[in-house]
Amino acid sequence: MSRDEKRSEYEELEKKITYSSKNIWLEIDDKTKKDIFNFSDEYKQFLDYSRTERLTVKWTLEHVKKIGFEDLNTRKSVKTGDFLYVVNREKNIALIKVGKEPLEEGINFIIAHGDAPRLDLKQIPVIEDVEIALLKTHYYGGIKKYHWLNIPLAIAGVVVTSDGSKIDLTIGLKEDEPIFVIPDLLPHLAKKVQGEKKAFEFIEGESLNLVFGNIPVKDDKVKEKVKLAVLQKLNKEYKIVEEDLISAELEVVPALRSRDVGIDGSMIGGYGHDDRVSSFAAIRAILDADVSGKTCVVFITDKEEIGSDGPTGMKSQFVYNVIGRLFEKFTGRYSELDHRAIMENSVCISADVNAGINPMYKSVHDEKNTAKISHGVVITKFTGSGGKYMANDADAELVGRLRKLFNENGIFWQYGGMGKVDEGGGGTIAKYFALYNASVIDCGVPVIGMHSPYEIISKADLYYSYKGYRVFLEKGC
Ligand code: MN
Ligand code: MN
């Protein structure tokens, strides 16, 4: 055997028995590339609209109603082939396609979250300082505070007035509307106040105030003339008074639109990929899924970024209750044992983003166990941190079944965990769904610059998360 032949034999062996993920762009044809770019355009529109968890639910609800989804709560009974939805407090939505198999055989679930890191206005937000009206905030989720300085910000949310009516208050998302800014300190004077502090501390939570207005009322008897003027404007335009802001949820979000990133347009930059990319991929997957076997449910939850507590977080019983009602309306009977059996026999993809390797910060990643962008949707066996604490550790059997499903159906996927051992870590909603003794595994898109106001994903990964979720809903694993 010549040397050349020998090399090719080992090359063959290497290909056969070693694992490596593939760069999707090298594997696909022009038609698929076009499909990827078209799908991405649709996603960008969704992302620019869905700036808050409420807007994510609103977008979804409007779309599913148009194609015949009906409110489970208004139905007396349900049957195979029905398309249903249930909304919780405008912040959660469950989408259901009822299959042929008995519910007790289990459901194919995909869960994702519609909330994203942001700043929330305080309940008494308006102050005046040096004749500038400011809005005070309290940050929501894991942010680097300095990211939020000197970028265009919008306000989106609702105000509930004392007569109980609810007013939509959104300013700064349309091109012709003003935006708001948290001004940073000029470098000329920042040497001590900022320069000598650590990066996470140089801007304090109490300094994250938005510049809101500057024209005072003309009346010497009034002490805070600019504050009164901005309140007057809010009163005139939205019919609200300062006390109404106490019963408001007003979220401060980047006013930046999503854009293609890279000269090849291969990536998407935008606010809130975590976790609206999973939400969109899962929603589109169930809308397109041809459900003939098991019943499928896509559930968009809230409050993931702050620990999943409260009635709209994953720790709430909302999904469990929805499945109970579905069971009763589908079969005309109810038993708690059977209700629990449905959950126990279910398989759930916890669709959430993972860290894509950042070429400038490779040292925090274990390169062999970290996702690369454009290498496909990421399967993650366990989450948590330092000794796997707080992890949902998916069974090897489940990882095996999902891997088989993806391999057999041409889904580009890769393995990825979160960072080096003891470097940090993070959790998802997987562990809360596992409370039902369901089989749960994390699987989502890799993101670079996660939890920043302008995160980056690959269009190819977005597309194959959608394809992967869809095949899971249709075939299960
Ligand atoms: Mn997430
Ligand atoms: Mn997150």
GROMACS .gro file of C-alpha atoms and ligand atoms in nm:
model
  479
    1MET     CA    1   0.000   0.000   0.000
    2SER     CA    2   0.141   0.335  -0.100
    3ARG     CA    3   0.166   0.627   0.143
    4ASP     CA    4  -0.107   0.816  -0.040
    5GLU     CA    5  -0.352   0.529  -0.017
    6LYS     CA    6  -0.279   0.484   0.351
    7ARG     CA    7  -0.350   0.848   0.422
    8SER     CA    8  -0.682   0.830   0.245
    9GLU     CA    9  -0.774   0.520   0.444
   10TYR     CA   10  -0.725   0.709   0.771
   11GLU     CA   11  -0.898   1.010   0.630
   12GLU     CA   12  -1.190   0.779   0.563
   13LEU     CA   13  -1.170   0.647   0.918
   14GLU     CA   14  -1.151   0.997   1.059
   15LYS     CA   15  -1.464   1.092   0.870
   16LYS     CA   16  -1.638   0.779   0.992
   17ILE     CA   17  -1.561   0.777   1.364
   18THR     CA   18  -1.482   1.132   1.474
   19TYR     CA   19  -1.738   1.403   1.548
   20SER     CA   20  -1.734   1.749   1.404
   21SER     CA   21  -2.016   1.988   1.322
   22LYS     CA   22  -2.049   2.129   0.973
   23ASN     CA   23  -2.056   2.484   0.840
   24ILE     CA   24  -2.405   2.498   0.690
   25TRP     CA   25  -2.310   2.739   0.412
   26LEU     CA   26  -2.069   2.476   0.272
   27GLU     CA   27  -2.337   2.209   0.266
   28ILE     CA   28  -2.637   2.377   0.105
   29ASP     CA   29  -2.739   2.466  -0.251
   30ASP     CA   30  -2.852   2.805  -0.382
   31LYS     CA   31  -3.221   2.726  -0.346
   32THR     CA   32  -3.180   2.650   0.026
   33LYS     CA   33  -2.974   2.965   0.071
   34LYS     CA   34  -3.261   3.163  -0.080
   35ASP     CA   35  -3.509   2.993   0.156
   36ILE     CA   36  -3.284   3.084   0.449
   37PHE     CA   37  -3.268   3.450   0.348
   38ASN     CA   38  -3.645   3.472   0.287
   39PHE     CA   39  -3.720   3.313   0.623
   40SER     CA   40  -3.481   3.563   0.786
   41ASP     CA   41  -3.664   3.859   0.631
   42GLU     CA   42  -3.985   3.738   0.786
   43TYR     CA   43  -3.812   3.696   1.121
   44LYS     CA   44  -3.672   4.050   1.114
   45GLN     CA   45  -4.021   4.190   1.076
   46PHE     CA   46  -4.139   3.985   1.373
   47LEU     CA   47  -3.840   4.091   1.582
   48ASP     CA   48  -3.889   4.461   1.511
   49TYR     CA   49  -4.254   4.440   1.616
   50SER     CA   50  -4.217   4.208   1.916
   51ARG     CA   51  -4.015   4.434   2.146
   52THR     CA   52  -4.186   4.318   2.466
   53GLU     CA   53  -4.346   3.997   2.591
   54ARG     CA   54  -4.690   4.155   2.543
   55LEU     CA   55  -4.611   4.253   2.184
   56THR     CA   56  -4.474   3.903   2.115
   57VAL     CA   57  -4.805   3.755   2.230
   58LYS     CA   58  -5.002   4.017   2.038
   59TRP     CA   59  -4.817   3.943   1.712
   60THR     CA   60  -4.866   3.569   1.759
   61LEU     CA   61  -5.234   3.599   1.845
   62GLU     CA   62  -5.310   3.815   1.542
   63HIS     CA   63  -5.132   3.571   1.311
   64VAL     CA   64  -5.285   3.250   1.445
   65LYS     CA   65  -5.638   3.391   1.451
   66LYS     CA   66  -5.606   3.473   1.081
   67ILE     CA   67  -5.537   3.109   0.997
   68GLY     CA   68  -5.816   2.962   1.203
   69PHE     CA   69  -5.678   2.901   1.552
   70GLU     CA   70  -5.957   2.930   1.812
   71ASP     CA   71  -5.957   3.006   2.184
   72LEU     CA   72  -5.967   2.677   2.377
   73ASN     CA   73  -6.151   2.852   2.660
   74THR     CA   74  -6.449   2.934   2.436
   75ARG     CA   75  -6.483   2.578   2.304
   76LYS     CA   76  -6.718   2.323   2.464
   77SER     CA   77  -6.531   2.031   2.311
   78VAL     CA   78  -6.228   1.972   2.091
   79LYS     CA   79  -6.140   1.707   1.834
   80THR     CA   80  -5.847   1.579   1.631
   81GLY     CA   81  -5.737   1.837   1.376
   82ASP     CA   82  -5.835   2.143   1.584
   83PHE     CA   83  -5.602   2.443   1.602
   84LEU     CA   84  -5.628   2.616   1.940
   85TYR     CA   85  -5.469   2.888   2.148
   86VAL     CA   86  -5.484   3.010   2.507
   87VAL     CA   87  -5.352   3.346   2.628
   88ASN     CA   88  -5.253   3.422   2.987
   89ARG     CA   89  -5.253   3.786   3.103
   90GLU     CA   90  -5.137   3.907   2.759
   91LYS     CA   91  -4.790   3.766   2.840
   92ASN     CA   92  -4.813   3.393   2.766
   93ILE     CA   93  -4.957   3.212   2.469
   94ALA     CA   94  -5.003   2.839   2.416
   95LEU     CA   95  -5.061   2.716   2.060
   96ILE     CA   96  -5.210   2.369   2.021
   97LYS     CA   97  -5.258   2.137   1.726
   98VAL     CA   98  -5.467   1.838   1.832
   99GLY     CA   99  -5.335   1.509   1.695
  100LYS     CA  100  -5.488   1.163   1.651
  101GLU     CA  101  -5.316   0.981   1.933
  102PRO     CA  102  -5.467   0.978   2.284
  103LEU     CA  103  -5.331   1.263   2.498
  104GLU     CA  104  -5.220   1.013   2.762
  105GLU     CA  105  -4.951   0.898   2.515
  106GLY     CA  106  -4.790   1.238   2.571
  107ILE     CA  107  -4.757   1.568   2.388
  108ASN     CA  108  -4.471   1.711   2.181
  109PHE     CA  109  -4.399   2.039   2.357
  110ILE     CA  110  -4.174   2.328   2.260
  111ILE     CA  111  -4.135   2.601   2.520
  112ALA     CA  112  -3.961   2.937   2.467
  113HIS     CA  113  -3.969   3.274   2.641
  114GLY     CA  114  -4.096   3.605   2.508
  115ASP     CA  115  -3.926   3.835   2.760
  116ALA     CA  116  -3.579   3.982   2.705
  117PRO     CA  117  -3.336   4.183   2.920
  118ARG     CA  118  -3.436   4.550   2.932
  119LEU     CA  119  -3.497   4.845   3.161
  120ASP     CA  120  -3.837   4.890   3.325
  121LEU     CA  121  -3.962   5.233   3.428
  122LYS     CA  122  -4.000   5.269   3.803
  123GLN     CA  123  -4.357   5.314   3.927
  124ILE     CA  124  -4.292   5.681   4.009
  125PRO     CA  125  -4.047   5.748   3.726
  126VAL     CA  126  -4.064   6.119   3.644
  127ILE     CA  127  -3.812   6.349   3.812
  128GLU     CA  128  -3.649   6.678   3.725
  129ASP     CA  129  -3.282   6.759   3.772
  130VAL     CA  130  -3.091   7.063   3.642
  131GLU     CA  131  -3.400   7.157   3.441
  132ILE     CA  132  -3.405   6.824   3.254
  133ALA     CA  133  -3.698   6.583   3.297
  134LEU     CA  134  -3.574   6.229   3.357
  135LEU     CA  135  -3.735   5.886   3.379
  136LYS     CA  136  -3.601   5.651   3.645
  137THR     CA  137  -3.562   5.282   3.564
  138HIS     CA  138  -3.497   4.948   3.728
  139TYR     CA  139  -3.318   4.702   3.501
  140TYR     CA  140  -3.476   4.366   3.419
  141GLY     CA  141  -3.260   4.057   3.376
  142GLY     CA  142  -2.887   4.016   3.330
  143ILE     CA  143  -2.752   4.325   3.157
  144LYS     CA  144  -2.420   4.504   3.135
  145LYS     CA  145  -2.541   4.849   3.238
  146TYR     CA  146  -2.293   5.038   3.020
  147HIS     CA  147  -2.452   4.884   2.707
  148TRP     CA  148  -2.757   5.103   2.762
  149LEU     CA  149  -2.579   5.439   2.754
  150ASN     CA  150  -2.607   5.667   2.452
  151ILE     CA  151  -2.816   5.438   2.237
  152PRO     CA  152  -3.165   5.526   2.107
  153LEU     CA  153  -3.430   5.386   2.340
  154ALA     CA  154  -3.806   5.345   2.305
  155ILE     CA  155  -4.076   5.299   2.567
  156ALA     CA  156  -4.338   5.028   2.518
  157GLY     CA  157  -4.611   4.906   2.748
  158VAL     CA  158  -4.943   4.970   2.912
  159VAL     CA  159  -5.085   5.212   3.169
  160VAL     CA  160  -5.393   5.121   3.372
  161THR     CA  161  -5.587   5.429   3.482
  162SER     CA  162  -5.789   5.465   3.803
  163ASP     CA  163  -6.114   5.387   3.618
  164GLY     CA  164  -5.963   5.053   3.511
  165SER     CA  165  -5.909   5.130   3.144
  166LYS     CA  166  -5.586   5.019   2.981
  167ILE     CA  167  -5.387   5.252   2.760
  168ASP     CA  168  -5.118   5.140   2.517
  169LEU     CA  169  -4.821   5.368   2.554
  170THR     CA  170  -4.548   5.316   2.297
  171ILE     CA  171  -4.311   5.593   2.194
  172GLY     CA  172  -4.000   5.569   1.981
  173LEU     CA  173  -4.054   5.263   1.762
  174LYS     CA  174  -4.184   5.457   1.462
  175GLU     CA  175  -3.937   5.658   1.254
  176ASP     CA  176  -4.112   5.992   1.312
  177GLU     CA  177  -4.137   5.954   1.689
  178PRO     CA  178  -3.881   6.086   1.937
  179ILE     CA  179  -3.657   5.840   2.119
  180PHE     CA  180  -3.491   5.860   2.461
  181VAL     CA  181  -3.128   5.840   2.569
  182ILE     CA  182  -2.937   5.769   2.888
  183PRO     CA  183  -2.641   6.006   2.854
  184ASP     CA  184  -2.297   5.878   2.940
  185LEU     CA  185  -2.021   6.097   3.082
  186LEU     CA  186  -1.779   6.261   2.840
  187PRO     CA  187  -1.434   6.091   2.838
  188HIS     CA  188  -1.269   6.424   2.923
  189LEU     CA  189  -1.413   6.410   3.275
  190ALA     CA  190  -1.451   6.033   3.325
  191LYS     CA  191  -1.101   5.950   3.443
  192LYS     CA  192  -1.182   5.909   3.812
  193VAL     CA  193  -1.561   5.872   3.832
  194GLN     CA  194  -1.565   5.587   3.579
  195GLY     CA  195  -1.210   5.498   3.478
  196GLU     CA  196  -1.096   5.382   3.820
  197LYS     CA  197  -1.396   5.151   3.873
  198LYS     CA  198  -1.456   4.794   3.755
  199ALA     CA  199  -1.655   4.750   3.433
  200PHE     CA  200  -1.964   4.607   3.603
  201GLU     CA  201  -1.971   4.887   3.862
  202PHE     CA  202  -1.882   5.208   3.684
  203ILE     CA  203  -2.242   5.284   3.609
  204GLU     CA  204  -2.487   5.240   3.893
  205GLY     CA  205  -2.843   5.116   3.861
  206GLU     CA  206  -2.973   5.445   3.996
  207SER     CA  207  -2.797   5.634   3.716
  208LEU     CA  208  -2.987   5.459   3.438
  209ASN     CA  209  -3.219   5.755   3.385
  210LEU     CA  210  -3.365   5.850   3.048
  211VAL     CA  211  -3.364   6.206   2.926
  212PHE     CA  212  -3.736   6.275   2.877
  213GLY     CA  213  -3.785   6.648   2.815
  214ASN     CA  214  -3.644   6.997   2.849
  215ILE     CA  215  -3.910   7.265   2.787
  216PRO     CA  216  -4.049   7.413   3.112
  217VAL     CA  217  -4.396   7.558   3.177
  218LYS     CA  218  -4.386   7.936   3.196
  219ASP     CA  219  -4.493   7.994   3.556
  220ASP     CA  220  -4.259   8.113   3.831
  221LYS     CA  221  -4.488   7.974   4.102
  222VAL     CA  222  -4.419   7.615   3.987
  223LYS     CA  223  -4.101   7.460   4.130
  224GLU     CA  224  -4.040   7.175   3.885
  225LYS     CA  225  -4.141   7.337   3.560
  226VAL     CA  226  -4.002   7.076   3.316
  227LYS     CA  227  -4.149   6.787   3.511
  228LEU     CA  228  -4.490   6.953   3.504
  229ALA     CA  229  -4.457   7.018   3.131
  230VAL     CA  230  -4.383   6.653   3.045
  231LEU     CA  231  -4.667   6.534   3.271
  232GLN     CA  232  -4.894   6.784   3.096
  233LYS     CA  233  -4.793   6.635   2.760
  234LEU     CA  234  -4.861   6.280   2.882
  235ASN     CA  235  -5.197   6.401   3.014
  236LYS     CA  236  -5.287   6.563   2.686
  237GLU     CA  237  -5.181   6.275   2.461
  238TYR     CA  238  -5.268   5.971   2.673
  239LYS     CA  239  -5.522   6.112   2.926
  240ILE     CA  240  -5.310   5.991   3.217
  241VAL     CA  241  -5.194   6.151   3.543
  242GLU     CA  242  -4.877   6.077   3.739
  243GLU     CA  243  -5.054   5.836   3.977
  244ASP     CA  244  -5.157   5.620   3.677
  245LEU     CA  245  -4.791   5.534   3.619
  246ILE     CA  246  -4.799   5.340   3.946
  247SER     CA  247  -5.026   5.088   3.772
  248ALA     CA  248  -4.821   5.072   3.454
  249GLU     CA  249  -4.576   4.834   3.290
  250LEU     CA  250  -4.354   5.048   3.073
  251GLU     CA  251  -4.046   4.881   2.928
  252VAL     CA  252  -3.745   5.064   2.791
  253VAL     CA  253  -3.608   4.880   2.487
  254PRO     CA  254  -3.354   4.962   2.216
  255ALA     CA  255  -3.515   5.162   1.933
  256LEU     CA  256  -3.272   5.007   1.683
  257ARG     CA  257  -3.416   4.808   1.394
  258SER     CA  258  -3.278   4.466   1.309
  259ARG     CA  259  -3.035   4.464   1.018
  260ASP     CA  260  -2.828   4.221   0.815
  261VAL     CA  261  -2.477   4.191   0.954
  262GLY     CA  262  -2.171   4.116   0.741
  263ILE     CA  263  -2.089   4.202   0.380
  264ASP     CA  264  -2.245   3.869   0.281
  265GLY     CA  265  -2.562   3.939   0.482
  266SER     CA  266  -2.514   3.607   0.659
  267MET     CA  267  -2.609   3.726   1.007
  268ILE     CA  268  -2.882   3.930   1.174
  269GLY     CA  269  -2.817   4.197   1.435
  270GLY     CA  270  -3.109   4.293   1.654
  271TYR     CA  271  -3.253   4.338   1.999
  272GLY     CA  272  -3.405   4.038   2.178
  273HIS     CA  273  -3.290   3.736   1.976
  274ASP     CA  274  -3.283   3.583   2.326
  275ASP     CA  275  -3.541   3.442   2.313
  276ARG     CA  276  -3.759   3.574   2.036
  277VAL     CA  277  -3.556   3.379   1.782
  278SER     CA  278  -3.665   3.057   1.953
  279SER     CA  279  -4.018   3.194   1.994
  280PHE     CA  280  -4.044   3.275   1.622
  281ALA     CA  281  -3.890   2.947   1.508
  282ALA     CA  282  -4.123   2.749   1.737
  283ILE     CA  283  -4.433   2.949   1.638
  284ARG     CA  284  -4.357   2.912   1.267
  285ALA     CA  285  -4.283   2.542   1.323
  286ILE     CA  286  -4.624   2.469   1.474
  287LEU     CA  287  -4.804   2.684   1.215
  288ASP     CA  288  -4.641   2.484   0.934
  289ALA     CA  289  -4.639   2.144   1.108
  290ASP     CA  290  -4.851   1.866   0.964
  291VAL     CA  291  -4.969   1.712   1.289
  292SER     CA  292  -5.103   1.361   1.245
  293GLY     CA  293  -4.973   1.166   1.547
  294LYS     CA  294  -4.927   1.320   1.887
  295THR     CA  295  -5.079   1.652   1.990
  296CYS     CA  296  -4.834   1.942   1.968
  297VAL     CA  297  -4.805   2.245   2.193
  298VAL     CA  298  -4.584   2.552   2.156
  299PHE     CA  299  -4.579   2.763   2.469
  300ILE     CA  300  -4.432   3.112   2.498
  301THR     CA  301  -4.362   3.195   2.861
  302ASP     CA  302  -4.249   3.511   3.040
  303LYS     CA  303  -4.015   3.612   3.325
  304GLU     CA  304  -3.741   3.366   3.222
  305GLU     CA  305  -3.481   3.640   3.249
  306ILE     CA  306  -3.562   3.701   3.616
  307GLY     CA  307  -3.609   3.345   3.741
  308SER     CA  308  -3.945   3.232   3.596
  309ASP     CA  309  -4.146   3.333   3.904
  310GLY     CA  310  -4.500   3.471   3.916
  311PRO     CA  311  -4.818   3.363   3.736
  312THR     CA  312  -4.673   3.427   3.388
  313GLY     CA  313  -4.337   3.257   3.452
  314MET     CA  314  -4.257   2.891   3.383
  315LYS     CA  315  -4.298   2.806   3.754
  316SER     CA  316  -4.669   2.893   3.722
  317GLN     CA  317  -4.926   2.616   3.672
  318PHE     CA  318  -5.069   2.783   3.359
  319VAL     CA  319  -4.952   2.521   3.107
  320TYR     CA  320  -5.054   2.236   3.333
  321ASN     CA  321  -5.401   2.387   3.370
  322VAL     CA  322  -5.433   2.437   2.994
  323ILE     CA  323  -5.351   2.071   2.934
  324GLY     CA  324  -5.610   1.972   3.196
  325ARG     CA  325  -5.878   2.174   3.017
  326LEU     CA  326  -5.768   2.035   2.678
  327PHE     CA  327  -5.790   1.681   2.815
  328GLU     CA  328  -6.140   1.738   2.956
  329LYS     CA  329  -6.268   1.898   2.636
  330PHE     CA  330  -6.108   1.631   2.415
  331THR     CA  331  -6.228   1.324   2.605
  332GLY     CA  332  -6.533   1.450   2.795
  333ARG     CA  333  -6.384   1.320   3.121
  334TYR     CA  334  -6.118   1.424   3.369
  335SER     CA  335  -5.888   1.236   3.606
  336GLU     CA  336  -5.589   1.389   3.777
  337LEU     CA  337  -5.393   1.067   3.736
  338ASP     CA  338  -5.443   1.074   3.360
  339HIS     CA  339  -5.368   1.448   3.352
  340ARG     CA  340  -5.036   1.377   3.521
  341ALA     CA  341  -4.970   1.084   3.288
  342ILE     CA  342  -5.003   1.318   2.990
  343MET     CA  343  -4.727   1.538   3.131
  344GLU     CA  344  -4.508   1.240   3.231
  345ASN     CA  345  -4.524   1.090   2.883
  346SER     CA  346  -4.452   1.419   2.710
  347VAL     CA  347  -4.125   1.522   2.549
  348CYS     CA  348  -4.030   1.887   2.555
  349ILE     CA  349  -3.775   2.094   2.369
  350SER     CA  350  -3.673   2.391   2.583
  351ALA     CA  351  -3.604   2.626   2.295
  352ASP     CA  352  -3.357   2.885   2.416
  353VAL     CA  353  -3.045   3.042   2.279
  354ASN     CA  354  -2.692   2.936   2.370
  355ALA     CA  355  -2.360   3.117   2.359
  356GLY     CA  356  -2.192   3.111   2.021
  357ILE     CA  357  -1.814   3.130   2.038
  358ASN     CA  358  -1.693   3.490   2.024
  359PRO     CA  359  -1.356   3.512   1.844
  360MET     CA  360  -1.245   3.799   2.068
  361TYR     CA  361  -1.317   3.611   2.391
  362LYS     CA  362  -1.227   3.251   2.312
  363SER     CA  363  -1.068   3.206   2.655
  364VAL     CA  364  -1.402   3.176   2.837
  365HIS     CA  365  -1.519   2.895   2.611
  366ASP     CA  366  -1.417   2.531   2.592
  367GLU     CA  367  -1.389   2.541   2.214
  368LYS     CA  368  -1.463   2.171   2.170
  369ASN     CA  369  -1.787   2.196   2.365
  370THR     CA  370  -1.912   2.532   2.239
  371ALA     CA  371  -2.140   2.619   1.951
  372LYS     CA  372  -2.015   2.801   1.642
  373ILE     CA  373  -2.251   3.025   1.451
  374SER     CA  374  -2.367   2.880   1.118
  375HIS     CA  375  -2.309   2.524   1.242
  376GLY     CA  376  -2.675   2.463   1.319
  377VAL     CA  377  -2.919   2.444   1.604
  378VAL     CA  378  -2.746   2.362   1.934
  379ILE     CA  379  -2.832   2.059   2.145
  380THR     CA  380  -2.737   2.115   2.511
  381LYS     CA  381  -2.746   1.821   2.749
  382PHE     CA  382  -2.716   2.018   3.069
  383THR     CA  383  -2.734   2.379   3.179
  384GLY     CA  384  -2.642   2.527   3.519
  385SER     CA  385  -2.302   2.627   3.649
  386GLY     CA  386  -2.002   2.521   3.863
  387GLY     CA  387  -2.056   2.149   3.926
  388LYS     CA  388  -2.377   2.142   3.721
  389TYR     CA  389  -2.577   2.309   3.998
  390MET     CA  390  -2.935   2.409   3.911
  391ALA     CA  391  -2.914   2.208   3.588
  392ASN     CA  392  -3.168   2.020   3.390
  393ASP     CA  393  -2.952   1.731   3.274
  394ALA     CA  394  -3.131   1.561   2.986
  395ASP     CA  395  -3.111   1.179   2.985
  396ALA     CA  396  -2.859   1.027   2.745
  397GLU     CA  397  -3.153   0.836   2.597
  398LEU     CA  398  -3.331   1.162   2.513
  399VAL     CA  399  -3.017   1.321   2.366
  400GLY     CA  400  -2.979   1.008   2.155
  401ARG     CA  401  -3.335   1.021   2.028
  402LEU     CA  402  -3.316   1.389   1.934
  403ARG     CA  403  -2.981   1.337   1.761
  404LYS     CA  404  -3.130   1.048   1.563
  405LEU     CA  405  -3.434   1.255   1.465
  406PHE     CA  406  -3.220   1.542   1.342
  407ASN     CA  407  -2.970   1.317   1.160
  408GLU     CA  408  -3.246   1.127   0.982
  409ASN     CA  409  -3.417   1.444   0.866
  410GLY     CA  410  -3.129   1.654   0.739
  411ILE     CA  411  -3.130   1.901   1.027
  412PHE     CA  412  -2.794   2.073   1.077
  413TRP     CA  413  -2.726   2.057   1.449
  414GLN     CA  414  -2.424   2.079   1.676
  415TYR     CA  415  -2.341   2.016   2.039
  416GLY     CA  416  -2.276   2.313   2.266
  417GLY     CA  417  -2.257   2.391   2.634
  418MET     CA  418  -2.215   2.723   2.814
  419GLY     CA  419  -1.855   2.824   2.876
  420LYS     CA  420  -1.561   2.662   3.051
  421VAL     CA  421  -1.611   2.476   3.379
  422ASP     CA  422  -1.623   2.733   3.663
  423GLU     CA  423  -1.629   3.026   3.418
  424GLY     CA  424  -1.996   3.105   3.484
  425GLY     CA  425  -2.309   2.954   3.339
  426GLY     CA  426  -2.678   2.995   3.298
  427GLY     CA  427  -3.010   2.820   3.320
  428THR     CA  428  -3.325   2.791   3.113
  429ILE     CA  429  -3.687   2.701   3.177
  430ALA     CA  430  -3.609   2.334   3.111
  431LYS     CA  431  -3.582   2.249   3.481
  432TYR     CA  432  -3.924   2.397   3.559
  433PHE     CA  433  -4.095   2.192   3.291
  434ALA     CA  434  -3.912   1.885   3.422
  435LEU     CA  435  -4.111   1.924   3.747
  436TYR     CA  436  -4.390   1.735   3.566
  437ASN     CA  437  -4.149   1.441   3.521
  438ALA     CA  438  -4.152   1.514   3.149
  439SER     CA  439  -3.844   1.455   2.933
  440VAL     CA  440  -3.690   1.795   2.862
  441ILE     CA  441  -3.390   1.896   2.655
  442ASP     CA  442  -3.241   2.234   2.564
  443CYS     CA  443  -3.207   2.309   2.195
  444GLY     CA  444  -3.170   2.650   2.032
  445VAL     CA  445  -2.976   2.901   1.827
  446PRO     CA  446  -2.622   3.019   1.912
  447VAL     CA  447  -2.595   3.393   1.979
  448ILE     CA  448  -2.291   3.622   1.987
  449GLY     CA  449  -2.315   3.922   2.219
  450MET     CA  450  -2.605   3.767   2.410
  451HIS     CA  451  -2.795   3.998   2.651
  452SER     CA  452  -2.665   4.307   2.476
  453PRO     CA  453  -2.898   4.559   2.309
  454TYR     CA  454  -2.784   4.429   1.968
  455GLU     CA  455  -2.726   4.056   1.960
  456ILE     CA  456  -2.599   3.862   1.656
  457ILE     CA  457  -2.723   3.533   1.513
  458SER     CA  458  -2.664   3.340   1.189
  459LYS     CA  459  -2.948   3.319   0.939
  460ALA     CA  460  -2.860   2.955   0.873
  461ASP     CA  461  -2.897   2.863   1.241
  462LEU     CA  462  -3.233   3.040   1.261
  463TYR     CA  463  -3.360   2.841   0.962
  464TYR     CA  464  -3.242   2.505   1.092
  465SER     CA  465  -3.388   2.570   1.437
  466TYR     CA  466  -3.723   2.618   1.263
  467LYS     CA  467  -3.673   2.303   1.055
  468GLY     CA  468  -3.559   2.106   1.360
  469TYR     CA  469  -3.851   2.220   1.574
  470ARG     CA  470  -4.095   2.140   1.296
  471VAL     CA  471  -3.971   1.784   1.247
  472PHE     CA  472  -3.983   1.733   1.624
  473LEU     CA  473  -4.345   1.851   1.643
  474GLU     CA  474  -4.443   1.627   1.351
  475LYS     CA  475  -4.255   1.312   1.443
  476GLY     CA  476  -4.162   1.345   1.812
  477CYS     CA  477  -3.867   1.165   1.967
  478MN      MN  478  -3.314   3.284   2.691
  479MN      MN  479  -3.142   3.531   2.848
   0.00000   0.00000   0.00000
